[in-house]
Amino acid sequence: MSIAETREHQIYPVLSAAEIGLARRFASGPERRFTPGEVVYAIGDHHASAWLVLEGSIEVQRRDGLNREAPITTHGPGQFTGEINQLAGRPSIAGGIAGSEGCVALPIDAAHLRALMIGSADLGEKVMRALILRRVGLIEAGGAGTIIIGIPGSAAVLRLEEFLRRSGSPFLFLDVGQDEEGKAMVERLGVTPSQYPLVVCPTGPILKAPSEEELAGCLGLTTAIDPDALYDVAVVGAGPAGLAAAVYAASEGLSVVVFDGRVVGGQAGASARIENYLGFPTGISGHALAARAFNQAIKFGAQVAVPVVAERLERKDGALELSLSGGGRVRSRAVVLASGATYRRLPVEGLQRFEGAGVFYWVSPIEAKLCSGEDVALVGGGNSAGQAVVYLAPQVRRLHLIVRRKLSETMSKYLVDRIAALPNVEIHVGADVVGLEGDEYDNLTGIDIRRNADGTVHHRSLRHLFLFIGADPNSGWLPAEVARDSHGFVCTGSRNRPLETEMEGVFAIGDIRAGSTKRVASAVGEGAAVVAQIHAMFAKSEKETR
């Protein structure tokens, strides 16, 4: 059953008279009367308010493919419009028109909606839950949001699908060779195969073979940053550590901006299931954990911009300045480095040729569906690899797990035991992947596995290889003032603040920090702890200037 069927009362709650009175205090303008059929807000509207219905009704619709619309629900008195984009001030992915008798409704824009969340815990919880569940429902429905038209399973399509999935953005894929709507659109625009995939944004623009940055801009994910503003805290990296720092800093009244070069969640966001994180005895997917943390950060007023790369850090005119991809910049009193690490690659010739076309560094439902019922290989013996094996194995025919040492030496026991119980997992201990084979379209078709004990090489025909072999710190862009150890991890502990680097006002947390415990829980803990140390730095600075 869909979420709309099982949790309808939470998705579309009806506020009591007392709750309506409370919500009135947070309205961003006077109540407004709409005539029957009048547009209240349209799909793609920027900064569309949430509307609280006082009289009449609002009929909410979403896109259903390229040229159709589908009803979502009808809001009556005491109900409110919107989903998570209304909280973030991003373009609306649904639209609303006044019902057959018109309506009277009260607007609550993004800033006032966030104020409601904080100012009234009970009502804020009800509204937040509804906004989140509505987004989940839109993703389940599959027709709302962005439309991708292209070749199924192609590297370009998978790249965009993964970006949208990790961003929590609903999308619909149309096969250019099979779907009549998709074919008609391509023919009408005269698009050539070299321009696939075609992307139709909810706001209307059509993109040809876009990058993640271009798609993010079209979706309004790249928040406009005022280059002349002075933020209290700029966080580089939106993984668990960075998001934790953003949540704690913003909740304490600091102005916060967060950047990530790819998507929210970092490497943890790609984890199929995290089972040893405190408070989740049945586990939680990295994507779900990241989405909740992102919503918390937005709720408290943090600005989050992805994908935006921090390219340079320097001290300028009494502040710390980050130069950003695309020519932007941001100034802040403190900078938190939470940029984590980059995926480590196999030293195998031709690897780059197959990345995204058979070679992957994470396992999401997209990749799992792609290789369902086939033979696959996975390299890696850590916990992330173990979680991926447990998630992937039930969906494939056979999984070759390639490791250099016994799993008991590198992986938690609960994962070792679970893998041992999987009948279709073949473990190659003391082995490496030494060769890759592909077809004329640069799709992976096979791998060579070498037994290191005797040097023998065995070929396996398969189309999907997953690499979980660790990562290297993403610290190469930092100035020399930020000291690093011999492996590139950032050193901290200056000025009696454990998380501060040798560059005053610059802190490092999570995987990028030398000596950190590479676990989600410790990353979140450091995200909380760094805010206390930033407060201490600010207090010391203010005392010295008196």
PDB file of N, CA and C in Angstrom, residues 6-81:
ATOM      1  N   THR A   6      -1.889   4.669   3.777  1.00  0.00           N
ATOM      2  CA  THR A   6      -1.645   4.222   5.156  1.00  0.00           C
ATOM      3  C   THR A   6      -1.532   5.369   6.159  1.00  0.00           C
ATOM      4  N   ARG A   7      -1.195   6.584   5.682  1.00  0.00           N
ATOM      5  CA  ARG A   7      -0.966   7.680   6.639  1.00  0.00           C
ATOM      6  C   ARG A   7      -1.675   8.963   6.194  1.00  0.00           C
ATOM      7  N   GLU A   8      -2.865   8.795   5.620  1.00  0.00           N
ATOM      8  CA  GLU A   8      -3.583   9.947   5.077  1.00  0.00           C
ATOM      9  C   GLU A   8      -3.867  11.000   6.141  1.00  0.00           C
ATOM     10  N   HIS A   9      -4.201  10.580   7.365  1.00  0.00           N
ATOM     11  CA  HIS A   9      -4.541  11.542   8.420  1.00  0.00           C
ATOM     12  C   HIS A   9      -3.352  12.401   8.817  1.00  0.00           C
ATOM     13  N   GLN A  10      -2.129  11.872   8.607  1.00  0.00           N
ATOM     14  CA  GLN A  10      -0.935  12.653   8.906  1.00  0.00           C
ATOM     15  C   GLN A  10      -0.502  13.501   7.712  1.00  0.00           C
ATOM     16  N   ILE A  11      -0.795  13.037   6.518  1.00  0.00           N
ATOM     17  CA  ILE A  11      -0.424  13.791   5.318  1.00  0.00           C
ATOM     18  C   ILE A  11      -1.334  15.000   5.138  1.00  0.00           C
ATOM     19  N   TYR A  12      -2.605  14.838   5.438  1.00  0.00           N
ATOM     20  CA  TYR A  12      -3.578  15.911   5.239  1.00  0.00           C
ATOM     21  C   TYR A  12      -4.345  16.183   6.542  1.00  0.00           C
ATOM     22  N   PRO A  13      -3.669  16.642   7.582  1.00  0.00           N
ATOM     23  CA  PRO A  13      -4.351  16.895   8.857  1.00  0.00           C
ATOM     24  C   PRO A  13      -5.308  18.089   8.755  1.00  0.00           C
ATOM     25  N   VAL A  14      -6.316  18.084   9.592  1.00  0.00           N
ATOM     26  CA  VAL A  14      -7.247  19.211   9.698  1.00  0.00           C
ATOM     27  C   VAL A  14      -6.972  19.917  11.023  1.00  0.00           C
ATOM     28  N   LEU A  15      -6.600  21.175  10.960  1.00  0.00           N
ATOM     29  CA  LEU A  15      -6.262  21.917  12.168  1.00  0.00           C
ATOM     30  C   LEU A  15      -7.526  22.294  12.934  1.00  0.00           C
ATOM     31  N   SER A  16      -7.408  22.259  14.260  1.00  0.00           N
ATOM     32  CA  SER A  16      -8.515  22.679  15.116  1.00  0.00           C
ATOM     33  C   SER A  16      -8.640  24.199  15.095  1.00  0.00           C
ATOM     34  N   ALA A  17      -9.723  24.702  15.653  1.00  0.00           N
ATOM     35  CA  ALA A  17      -9.918  26.156  15.720  1.00  0.00           C
ATOM     36  C   ALA A  17      -8.770  26.819  16.471  1.00  0.00           C
ATOM     37  N   ALA A  18      -8.312  26.181  17.545  1.00  0.00           N
ATOM     38  CA  ALA A  18      -7.203  26.748  18.320  1.00  0.00           C
ATOM     39  C   ALA A  18      -5.920  26.757  17.496  1.00  0.00           C
ATOM     40  N   GLU A  19      -5.683  25.686  16.739  1.00  0.00           N
ATOM     41  CA  GLU A  19      -4.482  25.617  15.904  1.00  0.00           C
ATOM     42  C   GLU A  19      -4.534  26.637  14.770  1.00  0.00           C
ATOM     43  N   ILE A  20      -5.719  26.844  14.218  1.00  0.00           N
ATOM     44  CA  ILE A  20      -5.867  27.866  13.173  1.00  0.00           C
ATOM     45  C   ILE A  20      -5.558  29.240  13.743  1.00  0.00           C
ATOM     46  N   GLY A  21      -6.057  29.506  14.953  1.00  0.00           N
ATOM     47  CA  GLY A  21      -5.766  30.779  15.603  1.00  0.00           C
ATOM     48  C   GLY A  21      -4.280  30.970  15.827  1.00  0.00           C
ATOM     49  N   LEU A  22      -3.597  29.894  16.211  1.00  0.00           N
ATOM     50  CA  LEU A  22      -2.149  29.963  16.420  1.00  0.00           C
ATOM     51  C   LEU A  22      -1.422  30.193  15.102  1.00  0.00           C
ATOM     52  N   ALA A  23      -1.858  29.496  14.050  1.00  0.00           N
ATOM     53  CA  ALA A  23      -1.221  29.640  12.742  1.00  0.00           C
ATOM     54  C   ALA A  23      -1.380  31.051  12.197  1.00  0.00           C
ATOM     55  N   ARG A  24      -2.498  31.719  12.532  1.00  0.00           N
ATOM     56  CA  ARG A  24      -2.714  33.091  12.068  1.00  0.00           C
ATOM     57  C   ARG A  24      -1.589  34.019  12.510  1.00  0.00           C
ATOM     58  N   ARG A  25      -1.007  33.734  13.668  1.00  0.00           N
ATOM     59  CA  ARG A  25       0.066  34.582  14.194  1.00  0.00           C
ATOM     60  C   ARG A  25       1.302  34.532  13.310  1.00  0.00           C
ATOM     61  N   PHE A  26       1.432  33.474  12.506  1.00  0.00           N
ATOM     62  CA  PHE A  26       2.628  33.301  11.676  1.00  0.00           C
ATOM     63  C   PHE A  26       2.347  33.578  10.194  1.00  0.00           C
ATOM     64  N   ALA A  27       1.190  34.130   9.886  1.00  0.00           N
ATOM     65  CA  ALA A  27       0.868  34.430   8.485  1.00  0.00           C
ATOM     66  C   ALA A  27       1.810  35.499   7.944  1.00  0.00           C
ATOM     67  N   SER A  28       2.140  35.388   6.668  1.00  0.00           N
ATOM     68  CA  SER A  28       3.042  36.359   6.040  1.00  0.00           C
ATOM     69  C   SER A  28       2.274  37.471   5.329  1.00  0.00           C
ATOM     70  N   GLY A  29       0.936  37.425   5.409  1.00  0.00           N
ATOM     71  CA  GLY A  29       0.123  38.451   4.788  1.00  0.00           C
ATOM     72  C   GLY A  29      -1.330  38.263   5.177  1.00  0.00           C
ATOM     73  N   PRO A  30      -2.198  39.144   4.730  1.00  0.00           N
ATOM     74  CA  PRO A  30      -3.621  39.031   5.068  1.00  0.00           C
ATOM     75  C   PRO A  30      -4.281  37.884   4.304  1.00  0.00           C
ATOM     76  N   GLU A  31      -5.409  37.418   4.828  1.00  0.00           N
ATOM     77  CA  GLU A  31      -6.156  36.380   4.118  1.00  0.00           C
ATOM     78  C   GLU A  31      -6.630  36.920   2.783  1.00  0.00           C
ATOM     79  N   ARG A  32      -6.786  35.991   1.804  1.00  0.00           N
ATOM     80  CA  ARG A  32      -7.125  36.408   0.448  1.00  0.00           C
ATOM     81  C   ARG A  32      -8.249  35.529  -0.093  1.00  0.00           C
ATOM     82  N   ARG A  33      -9.143  36.156  -0.855  1.00  0.00           N
ATOM     83  CA  ARG A  33     -10.264  35.423  -1.450  1.00  0.00           C
ATOM     84  C   ARG A  33      -9.944  35.106  -2.915  1.00  0.00           C
ATOM     85  N   PHE A  34     -10.168  33.847  -3.310  1.00  0.00           N
ATOM     86  CA  PHE A  34      -9.946  33.406  -4.693  1.00  0.00           C
ATOM     87  C   PHE A  34     -11.273  32.962  -5.293  1.00  0.00           C
ATOM     88  N   THR A  35     -11.509  33.314  -6.546  1.00  0.00           N
ATOM     89  CA  THR A  35     -12.732  32.917  -7.240  1.00  0.00           C
ATOM     90  C   THR A  35     -12.610  31.475  -7.723  1.00  0.00           C
ATOM     91  N   PRO A  36     -13.720  30.800  -8.012  1.00  0.00           N
ATOM     92  CA  PRO A  36     -13.661  29.407  -8.467  1.00  0.00           C
ATOM     93  C   PRO A  36     -12.744  29.245  -9.682  1.00  0.00           C
ATOM     94  N   GLY A  37     -11.822  28.286  -9.594  1.00  0.00           N
ATOM     95  CA  GLY A  37     -10.903  27.996 -10.688  1.00  0.00           C
ATOM     96  C   GLY A  37      -9.694  28.913 -10.760  1.00  0.00           C
ATOM     97  N   GLU A  38      -9.618  29.925  -9.900  1.00  0.00           N
ATOM     98  CA  GLU A  38      -8.478  30.853  -9.922  1.00  0.00           C
ATOM     99  C   GLU A  38      -7.222  30.158  -9.398  1.00  0.00           C
ATOM    100  N   VAL A  39      -6.091  30.442 -10.041  1.00  0.00           N
ATOM    101  CA  VAL A  39      -4.823  29.838  -9.620  1.00  0.00           C
ATOM    102  C   VAL A  39      -4.371  30.453  -8.296  1.00  0.00           C
ATOM    103  N   VAL A  40      -4.161  29.606  -7.315  1.00  0.00           N
ATOM    104  CA  VAL A  40      -3.623  30.047  -6.022  1.00  0.00           C
ATOM    105  C   VAL A  40      -2.099  30.047  -6.095  1.00  0.00           C
ATOM    106  N   TYR A  41      -1.545  28.971  -6.615  1.00  0.00           N
ATOM    107  CA  TYR A  41      -0.108  28.888  -6.892  1.00  0.00           C
ATOM    108  C   TYR A  41       0.080  27.850  -7.997  1.00  0.00           C
ATOM    109  N   ALA A  42       1.114  28.049  -8.832  1.00  0.00           N
ATOM    110  CA  ALA A  42       1.310  27.193  -9.999  1.00  0.00           C
ATOM    111  C   ALA A  42       2.537  26.312  -9.837  1.00  0.00           C
ATOM    112  N   ILE A  43       2.548  25.204 -10.571  1.00  0.00           N
ATOM    113  CA  ILE A  43       3.735  24.346 -10.611  1.00  0.00           C
ATOM    114  C   ILE A  43       4.913  25.179 -11.116  1.00  0.00           C
ATOM    115  N   GLY A  44       6.009  25.152 -10.390  1.00  0.00           N
ATOM    116  CA  GLY A  44       7.185  25.902 -10.791  1.00  0.00           C
ATOM    117  C   GLY A  44       7.295  27.279 -10.166  1.00  0.00           C
ATOM    118  N   ASP A  45       6.259  27.727  -9.429  1.00  0.00           N
ATOM    119  CA  ASP A  45       6.331  29.040  -8.791  1.00  0.00           C
ATOM    120  C   ASP A  45       7.485  29.086  -7.792  1.00  0.00           C
ATOM    121  N   HIS A  46       8.295  30.127  -7.880  1.00  0.00           N
ATOM    122  CA  HIS A  46       9.374  30.320  -6.926  1.00  0.00           C
ATOM    123  C   HIS A  46       8.813  30.946  -5.653  1.00  0.00           C
ATOM    124  N   HIS A  47       9.292  30.475  -4.517  1.00  0.00           N
ATOM    125  CA  HIS A  47       8.900  31.016  -3.211  1.00  0.00           C
ATOM    126  C   HIS A  47       7.381  30.994  -3.016  1.00  0.00           C
ATOM    127  N   ALA A  48       6.715  29.947  -3.506  1.00  0.00           N
ATOM    128  CA  ALA A  48       5.272  29.815  -3.299  1.00  0.00           C
ATOM    129  C   ALA A  48       4.981  29.594  -1.819  1.00  0.00           C
ATOM    130  N   SER A  49       4.009  30.324  -1.306  1.00  0.00           N
ATOM    131  CA  SER A  49       3.637  30.171   0.107  1.00  0.00           C
ATOM    132  C   SER A  49       2.872  28.871   0.318  1.00  0.00           C
ATOM    133  N   ALA A  50       2.845  28.418   1.572  1.00  0.00           N
ATOM    134  CA  ALA A  50       1.852  27.431   1.979  1.00  0.00           C
ATOM    135  C   ALA A  50       0.585  28.227   2.289  1.00  0.00           C
ATOM    136  N   TRP A  51      -0.568  27.694   1.908  1.00  0.00           N
ATOM    137  CA  TRP A  51      -1.837  28.406   2.110  1.00  0.00           C
ATOM    138  C   TRP A  51      -2.716  27.626   3.085  1.00  0.00           C
ATOM    139  N   LEU A  52      -3.176  28.298   4.141  1.00  0.00           N
ATOM    140  CA  LEU A  52      -4.098  27.703   5.107  1.00  0.00           C
ATOM    141  C   LEU A  52      -5.520  28.057   4.688  1.00  0.00           C
ATOM    142  N   VAL A  53      -6.319  27.044   4.374  1.00  0.00           N
ATOM    143  CA  VAL A  53      -7.687  27.261   3.884  1.00  0.00           C
ATOM    144  C   VAL A  53      -8.597  27.602   5.062  1.00  0.00           C
ATOM    145  N   LEU A  54      -9.282  28.735   4.936  1.00  0.00           N
ATOM    146  CA  LEU A  54     -10.238  29.167   5.964  1.00  0.00           C
ATOM    147  C   LEU A  54     -11.676  28.892   5.528  1.00  0.00           C
ATOM    148  N   GLU A  55     -11.954  29.083   4.244  1.00  0.00           N
ATOM    149  CA  GLU A  55     -13.277  28.803   3.680  1.00  0.00           C
ATOM    150  C   GLU A  55     -13.093  28.195   2.291  1.00  0.00           C
ATOM    151  N   GLY A  56     -14.056  27.370   1.860  1.00  0.00           N
ATOM    152  CA  GLY A  56     -13.987  26.790   0.532  1.00  0.00           C
ATOM    153  C   GLY A  56     -12.945  25.696   0.419  1.00  0.00           C
ATOM    154  N   SER A  57     -12.263  25.627  -0.738  1.00  0.00           N
ATOM    155  CA  SER A  57     -11.300  24.538  -0.944  1.00  0.00           C
ATOM    156  C   SER A  57     -10.247  24.933  -1.967  1.00  0.00           C
ATOM    157  N   ILE A  58      -9.119  24.227  -1.932  1.00  0.00           N
ATOM    158  CA  ILE A  58      -8.055  24.358  -2.925  1.00  0.00           C
ATOM    159  C   ILE A  58      -7.780  22.974  -3.497  1.00  0.00           C
ATOM    160  N   GLU A  59      -7.859  22.841  -4.827  1.00  0.00           N
ATOM    161  CA  GLU A  59      -7.589  21.574  -5.500  1.00  0.00           C
ATOM    162  C   GLU A  59      -6.120  21.546  -5.922  1.00  0.00           C
ATOM    163  N   VAL A  60      -5.385  20.530  -5.459  1.00  0.00           N
ATOM    164  CA  VAL A  60      -3.947  20.435  -5.706  1.00  0.00           C
ATOM    165  C   VAL A  60      -3.679  19.416  -6.802  1.00  0.00           C
ATOM    166  N   GLN A  61      -2.820  19.792  -7.752  1.00  0.00           N
ATOM    167  CA  GLN A  61      -2.501  18.921  -8.884  1.00  0.00           C
ATOM    168  C   GLN A  61      -0.989  18.807  -9.054  1.00  0.00           C
ATOM    169  N   ARG A  62      -0.571  17.714  -9.681  1.00  0.00           N
ATOM    170  CA  ARG A  62       0.827  17.513 -10.048  1.00  0.00           C
ATOM    171  C   ARG A  62       0.896  17.172 -11.522  1.00  0.00           C
ATOM    172  N   ARG A  63       2.110  17.216 -12.062  1.00  0.00           N
ATOM    173  CA  ARG A  63       2.293  16.747 -13.433  1.00  0.00           C
ATOM    174  C   ARG A  63       2.169  15.233 -13.494  1.00  0.00           C
ATOM    175  N   ASP A  64       1.685  14.735 -14.620  1.00  0.00           N
ATOM    176  CA  ASP A  64       1.631  13.293 -14.857  1.00  0.00           C
ATOM    177  C   ASP A  64       2.156  13.055 -16.268  1.00  0.00           C
ATOM    178  N   GLY A  65       3.478  13.089 -16.403  1.00  0.00           N
ATOM    179  CA  GLY A  65       4.071  13.037 -17.723  1.00  0.00           C
ATOM    180  C   GLY A  65       4.253  14.440 -18.265  1.00  0.00           C
ATOM    181  N   LEU A  66       4.439  14.543 -19.587  1.00  0.00           N
ATOM    182  CA  LEU A  66       4.788  15.830 -20.188  1.00  0.00           C
ATOM    183  C   LEU A  66       3.604  16.763 -20.367  1.00  0.00           C
ATOM    184  N   ASN A  67       2.457  16.220 -20.753  1.00  0.00           N
ATOM    185  CA  ASN A  67       1.351  17.094 -21.137  1.00  0.00           C
ATOM    186  C   ASN A  67       0.077  16.866 -20.333  1.00  0.00           C
ATOM    187  N   ARG A  68       0.180  16.201 -19.212  1.00  0.00           N
ATOM    188  CA  ARG A  68      -1.016  15.913 -18.426  1.00  0.00           C
ATOM    189  C   ARG A  68      -0.822  16.367 -16.980  1.00  0.00           C
ATOM    190  N   GLU A  69      -1.944  16.537 -16.301  1.00  0.00           N
ATOM    191  CA  GLU A  69      -1.911  16.837 -14.882  1.00  0.00           C
ATOM    192  C   GLU A  69      -2.778  15.822 -14.158  1.00  0.00           C
ATOM    193  N   ALA A  70      -2.421  15.515 -12.928  1.00  0.00           N
ATOM    194  CA  ALA A  70      -3.168  14.539 -12.144  1.00  0.00           C
ATOM    195  C   ALA A  70      -3.519  15.148 -10.795  1.00  0.00           C
ATOM    196  N   PRO A  71      -4.737  14.890 -10.300  1.00  0.00           N
ATOM    197  CA  PRO A  71      -5.114  15.440  -8.997  1.00  0.00           C
ATOM    198  C   PRO A  71      -4.355  14.747  -7.871  1.00  0.00           C
ATOM    199  N   ILE A  72      -4.012  15.504  -6.851  1.00  0.00           N
ATOM    200  CA  ILE A  72      -3.378  14.940  -5.661  1.00  0.00           C
ATOM    201  C   ILE A  72      -4.384  14.866  -4.532  1.00  0.00           C
ATOM    202  N   THR A  73      -4.996  16.018  -4.218  1.00  0.00           N
ATOM    203  CA  THR A  73      -5.965  16.068  -3.129  1.00  0.00           C
ATOM    204  C   THR A  73      -6.729  17.375  -3.215  1.00  0.00           C
ATOM    205  N   THR A  74      -7.746  17.508  -2.411  1.00  0.00           N
ATOM    206  CA  THR A  74      -8.475  18.768  -2.252  1.00  0.00           C
ATOM    207  C   THR A  74      -8.427  19.165  -0.785  1.00  0.00           C
ATOM    208  N   HIS A  75      -7.892  20.344  -0.509  1.00  0.00           N
ATOM    209  CA  HIS A  75      -7.795  20.842   0.867  1.00  0.00           C
ATOM    210  C   HIS A  75      -9.046  21.646   1.208  1.00  0.00           C
ATOM    211  N   GLY A  76      -9.650  21.318   2.346  1.00  0.00           N
ATOM    212  CA  GLY A  76     -10.801  22.060   2.833  1.00  0.00           C
ATOM    213  C   GLY A  76     -10.430  22.942   4.015  1.00  0.00           C
ATOM    214  N   PRO A  77     -11.412  23.565   4.672  1.00  0.00           N
ATOM    215  CA  PRO A  77     -11.138  24.450   5.813  1.00  0.00           C
ATOM    216  C   PRO A  77     -10.312  23.750   6.896  1.00  0.00           C
ATOM    217  N   GLY A  78      -9.276  24.439   7.364  1.00  0.00           N
ATOM    218  CA  GLY A  78      -8.405  23.887   8.395  1.00  0.00           C
ATOM    219  C   GLY A  78      -7.236  23.102   7.843  1.00  0.00           C
ATOM    220  N   GLN A  79      -7.172  22.934   6.525  1.00  0.00           N
ATOM    221  CA  GLN A  79      -6.052  22.222   5.917  1.00  0.00           C
ATOM    222  C   GLN A  79      -5.120  23.209   5.213  1.00  0.00           C
ATOM    223  N   PHE A  80      -3.897  22.780   4.949  1.00  0.00           N
ATOM    224  CA  PHE A  80      -2.905  23.682   4.363  1.00  0.00           C
ATOM    225  C   PHE A  80      -2.216  23.011   3.187  1.00  0.00           C
ATOM    226  N   THR A  81      -1.791  23.841   2.248  1.00  0.00           N
ATOM    227  CA  THR A  81      -1.106  23.352   1.055  1.00  0.00           C
ATOM    228  C   THR A  81       0.398  23.266   1.311  1.00  0.00           C
TER     229      THR A  81
END
